């Protein structure tokens, strides 16, 4: 807990000082050291400031300053129950030995791999920028310390240009981690160390993880990392995060830095040249006079950001009482620097920092003769070629869908056989009644109808994970840039769209890496047209039933249709809603790397676990609800509908009109809605399944499983056979090839699931965009499905 949360008369032990710079140093000098006792004497009449007693003297702190001191309450000896006291003692011991660590680094530097190996988490790792779009936290125990570790989004600097940069800077300001692990790519130090210089400006406790060190060694380069660490005042530890190599040494160093034992740690200023340093000092001295700033950020860091015209820092400073004098001094120094350097202050500062980095590497790095990028260049000569790039991309996607369908069919058949046997066992063992029907038709028929597609889901995720980890996904964005530019976007938008093939929610969150707001909004709104894995069970079911001979082509065609509709929608949005906003396409093309089988399997299984949790959660509940609506109300089998004149009415031959004496609640609802869907070739059961899929698309198949389970007219127990069985009421099957194609297209394009709509509203900060996605997507789905159905009828 924090010091300001203690009540009058309460005692506590100091755990750590979360403040920064001069504030932290002043408190330590006054006795605020880990393990020392402190007591709350009294609060001022307005609850601020607060008087404390420490080391035999009294001190007054503002509440905001006290909030930056972490403490653990001292349990009085008079409290009974010794066992509880022992537990409190253990808790105190653990809290004193807690280290909060933040992982900071460039995109694609291996932060998330390090986080996964260290904490045992299963966050996705991709060999391109923008994978981590939010902070991921975990913890582990190491050598008597509880290490809380946070994986922050990748960022190239601590400016206010992109959402990632702002997020990381605000986290470092508000959370004040004890130690920052700056993860840098060993084979690309010049670019990665620019962020390091900004962290040095912040004057925070830091360790550099020299990641992917094996790549540097294979390239023939030699780096004296110990000398580099002593030069910049930050200990450097070589690591290979994907294998775990060097992580013990890394966290040993983290502990030494936290405890103040590491001899490499010293305060270093990144020298910016005499003329710039003069400006930094002038602004910094004015900032030091503002007590509300320095406890959280280094005055030097704020002074540099002011000279760089950082918008966020400028707003922060302008809210201070002495802002006028600070801003006047800043403008004066900017003009002086620009006059001397013949360039703006921001460019001059960047030049000096890269000069500092070049000087440090000149002393410590010896280049080898081997061309480390040669394999990458050879592969890129083909996959990014203007003639071969698009065909290779389409062939890769076709292979993925072929593998998903053909190889996944075997385990799918085995699971389907087990589900059928389980249903048969329930039918034979349990007495007739509602409970038997619930278990056999509702739970096994609904959940079992979806779980059979688990193999295809796992194969698809494995393939996409392999593409991302290898670095090919960034190349796909590169070759798509020109095409994306024609619809008003650029290649960077392609990455979230491809991620949408897995799940739409994280792909919408991944749009945070797009700097332009209008481009980001368009990307968010067209993302639901990317066919997520939740729709895959629908495709596999209907393609396997009606288009088995051309399964991979049909599935590829559905995915391409989604992409085409997204592109048309993007073009319309750019033309009629959003003004032209051309942003530069700046994206890192990382070297190709062979993904580890362990990492790919771990990511795939993580997605499989999410799928299984859905089976036991939303899909189970939805299946039971659908079964209940289809089972009730109970009708007397001898009763028949009677007209106004008392004459029995014959059963409707076309199975389309409501019969309250025969229909279930679900059938009545389906027949009410079906006139709107009938032009698409939908039977009322198909209409009900589409409605049920609004919360989550997986429910579509489970609903069909419930509606068609127990159909005694079908000779085969499989759902595919029941879909093609003749309906006794109409004399034809509910689905044909044309209506199946129409149904799949409608499911592909219509309104997103609730989780996606929520993500759209959250990321756009407006419910209007969520409502637009629901209405526009559904109307468009109806029109495209209508056209597809009637064209298919003409061709069949």
PDB file of C-alpha atoms in Angstrom, residues 640-650:
ATOM      1  CA  UNK A 640     -54.268 -30.040 -34.282  1.00  0.00           C
ATOM      2  CA  UNK A 641     -54.829 -26.458 -35.278  1.00  0.00           C
ATOM      3  CA  UNK A 642     -58.514 -25.518 -35.537  1.00  0.00           C
ATOM      4  CA  UNK A 643     -59.949 -22.761 -37.708  1.00  0.00           C
ATOM      5  CA  UNK A 644     -62.606 -20.199 -36.731  1.00  0.00           C
ATOM      6  CA  UNK A 645     -65.411 -22.526 -37.899  1.00  0.00           C
ATOM      7  CA  UNK A 646     -64.128 -25.389 -35.759  1.00  0.00           C
ATOM      8  CA  UNK A 647     -62.795 -27.337 -38.737  1.00  0.00           C
ATOM      9  CA  UNK A 648     -59.216 -28.685 -38.333  1.00  0.00           C
ATOM     10  CA  UNK A 649     -56.633 -26.884 -40.438  1.00  0.00           C
ATOM     11  CA  UNK A 650     -54.248 -29.039 -42.454  1.00  0.00           C
TER      12      UNK A 650
END
